[in-house]
PDB file of C-alpha atoms in Angstrom:
ATOM      1  CA  UNK A 447      18.983 -25.836  13.520  1.00  0.00           C
ATOM      2  CA  UNK A 448      19.821 -24.950   9.951  1.00  0.00           C
ATOM      3  CA  UNK A 449      20.672 -21.485   8.705  1.00  0.00           C
ATOM      4  CA  UNK A 450      17.923 -19.429   7.142  1.00  0.00           C
ATOM      5  CA  UNK A 451      17.396 -19.890   3.434  1.00  0.00           C
ATOM      6  CA  UNK A 452      17.838 -16.660   1.403  1.00  0.00           C
ATOM      7  CA  UNK A 453      14.251 -17.053   0.266  1.00  0.00           C
ATOM      8  CA  UNK A 454      12.827 -17.010   3.791  1.00  0.00           C
ATOM      9  CA  UNK A 455      11.490 -13.640   4.936  1.00  0.00           C
ATOM     10  CA  UNK A 456      12.810 -12.357   8.259  1.00  0.00           C
ATOM     11  CA  UNK A 457       9.890 -10.052   8.974  1.00  0.00           C
ATOM     12  CA  UNK A 458       6.470  -9.203   7.759  1.00  0.00           C
ATOM     13  CA  UNK A 459       4.886  -5.776   7.757  1.00  0.00           C
ATOM     14  CA  UNK A 460       1.382  -4.560   7.190  1.00  0.00           C
ATOM     15  CA  UNK A 461       1.337  -1.900   4.524  1.00  0.00           C
ATOM     16  CA  UNK A 462      -0.523   1.276   3.808  1.00  0.00           C
ATOM     17  CA  UNK A 463      -3.990   1.895   5.225  1.00  0.00           C
ATOM     18  CA  UNK A 464      -6.957   2.025   2.855  1.00  0.00           C
ATOM     19  CA  UNK A 465      -6.638   4.665   0.156  1.00  0.00           C
ATOM     20  CA  UNK A 466      -8.689   7.853   0.327  1.00  0.00           C
ATOM     21  CA  UNK A 467      -8.612   9.259  -3.215  1.00  0.00           C
ATOM     22  CA  UNK A 468      -9.304  12.787  -1.991  1.00  0.00           C
ATOM     23  CA  UNK A 469      -5.987  12.710  -0.103  1.00  0.00           C
ATOM     24  CA  UNK A 470      -3.716  11.476  -2.904  1.00  0.00           C
ATOM     25  CA  UNK A 471      -0.779  13.860  -3.279  1.00  0.00           C
ATOM     26  CA  UNK A 472      -0.086  15.437  -6.670  1.00  0.00           C
ATOM     27  CA  UNK A 473       3.504  14.147  -6.377  1.00  0.00           C
ATOM     28  CA  UNK A 474       3.920  10.420  -5.885  1.00  0.00           C
ATOM     29  CA  UNK A 475       6.772   7.934  -5.382  1.00  0.00           C
ATOM     30  CA  UNK A 476       6.985   5.798  -8.525  1.00  0.00           C
ATOM     31  CA  UNK A 477       7.939   2.110  -8.532  1.00  0.00           C
ATOM     32  CA  UNK A 478       9.027   1.069 -12.051  1.00  0.00           C
ATOM     33  CA  UNK A 479       7.926  -2.456 -12.976  1.00  0.00           C
ATOM     34  CA  UNK A 480       9.658  -4.786 -15.423  1.00  0.00           C
ATOM     35  CA  UNK A 481       7.368  -6.891 -17.641  1.00  0.00           C
ATOM     36  CA  UNK A 482       4.419  -6.436 -15.271  1.00  0.00           C
ATOM     37  CA  UNK A 483       1.246  -4.377 -15.478  1.00  0.00           C
ATOM     38  CA  UNK A 484      -0.928  -3.734 -12.440  1.00  0.00           C
ATOM     39  CA  UNK A 485      -4.549  -2.882 -13.214  1.00  0.00           C
ATOM     40  CA  UNK A 486      -6.931  -1.065 -10.864  1.00  0.00           C
ATOM     41  CA  UNK A 487      -8.573  -3.473  -8.371  1.00  0.00           C
ATOM     42  CA  UNK A 488      -6.108  -6.282  -9.198  1.00  0.00           C
ATOM     43  CA  UNK A 489      -4.068  -7.849  -6.398  1.00  0.00           C
ATOM     44  CA  UNK A 490      -0.549  -8.849  -7.373  1.00  0.00           C
ATOM     45  CA  UNK A 491       2.618 -10.189  -5.743  1.00  0.00           C
ATOM     46  CA  UNK A 492       5.711  -8.152  -6.632  1.00  0.00           C
ATOM     47  CA  UNK A 493       9.417  -8.865  -6.142  1.00  0.00           C
ATOM     48  CA  UNK A 494      11.454  -5.739  -5.391  1.00  0.00           C
ATOM     49  CA  UNK A 495      15.264  -5.834  -5.455  1.00  0.00           C
ATOM     50  CA  UNK A 496      16.617  -2.565  -6.889  1.00  0.00           C
ATOM     51  CA  UNK A 497      18.166  -0.402  -4.173  1.00  0.00           C
ATOM     52  CA  UNK A 498      16.037   2.605  -5.117  1.00  0.00           C
ATOM     53  CA  UNK A 499      12.862   0.504  -5.195  1.00  0.00           C
ATOM     54  CA  UNK A 500      13.600  -1.043  -1.789  1.00  0.00           C
ATOM     55  CA  UNK A 501      14.126   2.477  -0.364  1.00  0.00           C
ATOM     56  CA  UNK A 502      10.817   3.595  -1.898  1.00  0.00           C
ATOM     57  CA  UNK A 503       8.881   0.689  -0.375  1.00  0.00           C
ATOM     58  CA  UNK A 504      10.438   1.150   3.076  1.00  0.00           C
ATOM     59  CA  UNK A 505       9.517   4.851   2.974  1.00  0.00           C
ATOM     60  CA  UNK A 506       5.960   4.138   1.807  1.00  0.00           C
ATOM     61  CA  UNK A 507       5.335   1.500   4.480  1.00  0.00           C
ATOM     62  CA  UNK A 508       6.933   3.585   7.263  1.00  0.00           C
ATOM     63  CA  UNK A 509       4.972   6.722   6.298  1.00  0.00           C
ATOM     64  CA  UNK A 510       1.839   4.738   5.348  1.00  0.00           C
ATOM     65  CA  UNK A 511       1.750   6.290   1.871  1.00  0.00           C
ATOM     66  CA  UNK A 512       0.355   5.031  -1.402  1.00  0.00           C
ATOM     67  CA  UNK A 513       2.751   4.648  -4.310  1.00  0.00           C
ATOM     68  CA  UNK A 514       2.460   4.692  -8.069  1.00  0.00           C
ATOM     69  CA  UNK A 515       3.555   1.795 -10.244  1.00  0.00           C
ATOM     70  CA  UNK A 516       4.406   2.233 -13.911  1.00  0.00           C
ATOM     71  CA  UNK A 517       5.671  -0.369 -16.344  1.00  0.00           C
ATOM     72  CA  UNK A 518       9.051   0.257 -17.966  1.00  0.00           C
ATOM     73  CA  UNK A 519       9.234   0.273 -21.752  1.00  0.00           C
ATOM     74  CA  UNK A 520      12.449  -1.813 -21.671  1.00  0.00           C
ATOM     75  CA  UNK A 521      12.830  -4.257 -18.771  1.00  0.00           C
ATOM     76  CA  UNK A 522      16.620  -4.370 -19.271  1.00  0.00           C
ATOM     77  CA  UNK A 523      17.031  -0.753 -18.100  1.00  0.00           C
ATOM     78  CA  UNK A 524      18.298  -0.731 -14.498  1.00  0.00           C
ATOM     79  CA  UNK A 525      17.905   2.979 -13.719  1.00  0.00           C
ATOM     80  CA  UNK A 526      14.882   4.157 -15.698  1.00  0.00           C
ATOM     81  CA  UNK A 527      14.346   7.823 -16.476  1.00  0.00           C
ATOM     82  CA  UNK A 528      11.077   9.449 -17.483  1.00  0.00           C
ATOM     83  CA  UNK A 529      11.362   8.470 -21.159  1.00  0.00           C
ATOM     84  CA  UNK A 530      11.790   4.799 -20.122  1.00  0.00           C
ATOM     85  CA  UNK A 531       8.366   4.750 -18.439  1.00  0.00           C
ATOM     86  CA  UNK A 532       4.921   4.471 -19.939  1.00  0.00           C
ATOM     87  CA  UNK A 533       2.724   7.545 -19.355  1.00  0.00           C
ATOM     88  CA  UNK A 534      -0.096   5.772 -17.503  1.00  0.00           C
ATOM     89  CA  UNK A 535       0.370   3.956 -14.210  1.00  0.00           C
ATOM     90  CA  UNK A 536      -1.680   2.727 -11.281  1.00  0.00           C
ATOM     91  CA  UNK A 537      -2.056   4.214  -7.826  1.00  0.00           C
ATOM     92  CA  UNK A 538      -1.168   1.311  -5.557  1.00  0.00           C
ATOM     93  CA  UNK A 539      -1.941   0.158  -2.022  1.00  0.00           C
ATOM     94  CA  UNK A 540       0.733  -2.018  -0.337  1.00  0.00           C
ATOM     95  CA  UNK A 541      -1.070  -4.707   1.661  1.00  0.00           C
ATOM     96  CA  UNK A 542       1.944  -6.687   2.896  1.00  0.00           C
ATOM     97  CA  UNK A 543       5.717  -6.530   2.755  1.00  0.00           C
ATOM     98  CA  UNK A 544       8.099  -9.425   3.349  1.00  0.00           C
ATOM     99  CA  UNK A 545      11.812  -8.671   3.787  1.00  0.00           C
ATOM    100  CA  UNK A 546      14.321 -11.315   2.726  1.00  0.00           C
ATOM    101  CA  UNK A 547      17.886 -11.771   4.058  1.00  0.00           C
ATOM    102  CA  UNK A 548      19.373 -10.758   0.699  1.00  0.00           C
ATOM    103  CA  UNK A 549      17.741  -7.312   1.082  1.00  0.00           C
ATOM    104  CA  UNK A 550      15.033  -7.898  -1.486  1.00  0.00           C
ATOM    105  CA  UNK A 551      11.342  -7.532  -0.726  1.00  0.00           C
ATOM    106  CA  UNK A 552       8.187  -9.344  -1.700  1.00  0.00           C
ATOM    107  CA  UNK A 553       5.017  -7.289  -1.717  1.00  0.00           C
ATOM    108  CA  UNK A 554       1.331  -7.951  -1.995  1.00  0.00           C
ATOM    109  CA  UNK A 555      -0.148  -4.889  -3.679  1.00  0.00           C
ATOM    110  CA  UNK A 556      -3.514  -3.806  -5.008  1.00  0.00           C
ATOM    111  CA  UNK A 557      -4.154  -1.393  -7.839  1.00  0.00           C
ATOM    112  CA  UNK A 558      -6.487   1.453  -6.922  1.00  0.00           C
ATOM    113  CA  UNK A 559      -6.847   3.895  -9.823  1.00  0.00           C
ATOM    114  CA  UNK A 560      -5.076   4.872 -13.034  1.00  0.00           C
ATOM    115  CA  UNK A 561      -3.030   8.039 -13.237  1.00  0.00           C
ATOM    116  CA  UNK A 562      -1.148   9.946 -15.911  1.00  0.00           C
ATOM    117  CA  UNK A 563       2.536  10.734 -15.398  1.00  0.00           C
ATOM    118  CA  UNK A 564       2.945  14.489 -15.828  1.00  0.00           C
ATOM    119  CA  UNK A 565       6.672  14.753 -15.085  1.00  0.00           C
ATOM    120  CA  UNK A 566       9.459  13.317 -12.948  1.00  0.00           C
ATOM    121  CA  UNK A 567      10.727  15.676 -10.247  1.00  0.00           C
ATOM    122  CA  UNK A 568      13.439  13.499  -8.669  1.00  0.00           C
ATOM    123  CA  UNK A 569      15.344  10.275  -9.323  1.00  0.00           C
ATOM    124  CA  UNK A 570      17.171   9.752  -5.999  1.00  0.00           C
ATOM    125  CA  UNK A 571      16.777   8.115  -3.576  1.00  0.00           C
ATOM    126  CA  UNK A 572      13.813   6.944  -5.699  1.00  0.00           C
ATOM    127  CA  UNK A 573      11.643   8.340  -8.482  1.00  0.00           C
ATOM    128  CA  UNK A 574       9.038  10.942  -7.522  1.00  0.00           C
ATOM    129  CA  UNK A 575       6.732  12.377 -10.146  1.00  0.00           C
ATOM    130  CA  UNK A 576       3.791  14.697 -10.498  1.00  0.00           C
ATOM    131  CA  UNK A 577       0.657  12.824 -11.488  1.00  0.00           C
ATOM    132  CA  UNK A 578      -2.945  13.381 -12.490  1.00  0.00           C
ATOM    133  CA  UNK A 579      -5.595  10.845 -11.452  1.00  0.00           C
ATOM    134  CA  UNK A 580      -7.625   9.608 -14.420  1.00  0.00           C
ATOM    135  CA  UNK A 581     -11.387   9.316 -14.290  1.00  0.00           C
ATOM    136  CA  UNK A 582     -13.012   6.070 -15.383  1.00  0.00           C
ATOM    137  CA  UNK A 583     -16.420   7.585 -16.040  1.00  0.00           C
ATOM    138  CA  UNK A 584     -18.089   7.069 -19.392  1.00  0.00           C
ATOM    139  CA  UNK A 585     -19.242  10.213 -21.218  1.00  0.00           C
ATOM    140  CA  UNK A 586     -23.080  10.232 -21.438  1.00  0.00           C
ATOM    141  CA  UNK A 587     -23.043  10.149 -25.240  1.00  0.00           C
ATOM    142  CA  UNK A 588     -21.104   6.837 -25.162  1.00  0.00           C
ATOM    143  CA  UNK A 589     -23.046   5.057 -22.385  1.00  0.00           C
ATOM    144  CA  UNK A 590     -25.245   2.965 -24.689  1.00  0.00           C
ATOM    145  CA  UNK A 591     -22.331   1.822 -26.846  1.00  0.00           C
ATOM    146  CA  UNK A 592     -20.134   1.015 -23.829  1.00  0.00           C
ATOM    147  CA  UNK A 593     -22.944  -0.962 -22.181  1.00  0.00           C
ATOM    148  CA  UNK A 594     -23.508  -2.957 -25.390  1.00  0.00           C
ATOM    149  CA  UNK A 595     -19.773  -3.670 -25.732  1.00  0.00           C
ATOM    150  CA  UNK A 596     -19.587  -4.783 -22.082  1.00  0.00           C
ATOM    151  CA  UNK A 597     -22.538  -7.162 -22.543  1.00  0.00           C
ATOM    152  CA  UNK A 598     -20.942  -8.552 -25.694  1.00  0.00           C
ATOM    153  CA  UNK A 599     -17.617  -9.077 -23.893  1.00  0.00           C
ATOM    154  CA  UNK A 600     -19.388 -10.842 -21.017  1.00  0.00           C
ATOM    155  CA  UNK A 601     -21.205 -13.129 -23.458  1.00  0.00           C
ATOM    156  CA  UNK A 602     -18.008 -13.974 -25.328  1.00  0.00           C
ATOM    157  CA  UNK A 603     -16.173 -14.671 -22.077  1.00  0.00           C
ATOM    158  CA  UNK A 604     -18.969 -16.978 -20.915  1.00  0.00           C
ATOM    159  CA  UNK A 605     -18.686 -18.857 -24.215  1.00  0.00           C
ATOM    160  CA  UNK A 606     -14.893 -19.198 -23.776  1.00  0.00           C
ATOM    161  CA  UNK A 607     -15.431 -20.655 -20.291  1.00  0.00           C
ATOM    162  CA  UNK A 608     -18.052 -23.097 -21.638  1.00  0.00           C
ATOM    163  CA  UNK A 609     -15.668 -24.325 -24.337  1.00  0.00           C
ATOM    164  CA  UNK A 610     -12.578 -24.560 -22.148  1.00  0.00           C
ATOM    165  CA  UNK A 611     -12.041 -27.729 -20.137  1.00  0.00           C
ATOM    166  CA  UNK A 612      -9.535 -25.964 -17.866  1.00  0.00           C
ATOM    167  CA  UNK A 613     -11.540 -22.877 -16.839  1.00  0.00           C
ATOM    168  CA  UNK A 614     -13.840 -23.059 -13.836  1.00  0.00           C
ATOM    169  CA  UNK A 615     -17.582 -22.482 -14.319  1.00  0.00           C
ATOM    170  CA  UNK A 616     -17.429 -19.979 -11.439  1.00  0.00           C
ATOM    171  CA  UNK A 617     -15.632 -17.605 -13.820  1.00  0.00           C
ATOM    172  CA  UNK A 618     -18.872 -17.256 -15.797  1.00  0.00           C
ATOM    173  CA  UNK A 619     -20.702 -16.055 -12.701  1.00  0.00           C
ATOM    174  CA  UNK A 620     -17.846 -13.773 -11.747  1.00  0.00           C
ATOM    175  CA  UNK A 621     -17.776 -12.095 -15.171  1.00  0.00           C
ATOM    176  CA  UNK A 622     -21.570 -11.831 -15.322  1.00  0.00           C
ATOM    177  CA  UNK A 623     -21.628  -9.980 -11.988  1.00  0.00           C
ATOM    178  CA  UNK A 624     -19.165  -7.257 -13.007  1.00  0.00           C
ATOM    179  CA  UNK A 625     -21.294  -4.168 -13.630  1.00  0.00           C
ATOM    180  CA  UNK A 626     -18.554  -1.564 -14.157  1.00  0.00           C
ATOM    181  CA  UNK A 627     -17.295  -1.608 -17.790  1.00  0.00           C
ATOM    182  CA  UNK A 628     -13.845  -0.359 -16.700  1.00  0.00           C
ATOM    183  CA  UNK A 629     -13.440  -3.270 -14.266  1.00  0.00           C
ATOM    184  CA  UNK A 630     -14.636  -5.697 -16.912  1.00  0.00           C
ATOM    185  CA  UNK A 631     -12.058  -4.359 -19.366  1.00  0.00           C
ATOM    186  CA  UNK A 632      -9.267  -4.748 -16.821  1.00  0.00           C
TER     187      UNK A 632
END
């Protein structure tokens, strides 16, 4: 038998249970992302290698907690501080975790809801910050305009799909069935 390749995971773990937004703590572990944005409802694979980020993920999976992800302003920064992070992030559900022999992790995560970063309370062993969940409701006085913009965006997207030889026709149906303007925008 050959030795394990460094890219082969040595165990797989189920992540956090479904997220109940009424039970989200006001202080959350924050996973800084380099060159990646996670939107609410999107499912994304993530590679995690920083020591502090690996510790955060292990804690979240062990304790079955949600985490927050926020994109870094400069991906070259190895130990980001509050000023290196954008102010809006996404509450995140970890679906799966794969551990690799080199100590890095691969995750399958899903964005749940946007939040605003109010302030970082700790940096070690990983970043923890106070947050405020952001509502995605449309003010009543803007409902008509938002609905019109959403319909226009859906129409334009359908036209793009029609004109593109590489995009699947199923994308037209998918976009047409999105009723929530916030989800359509994401």
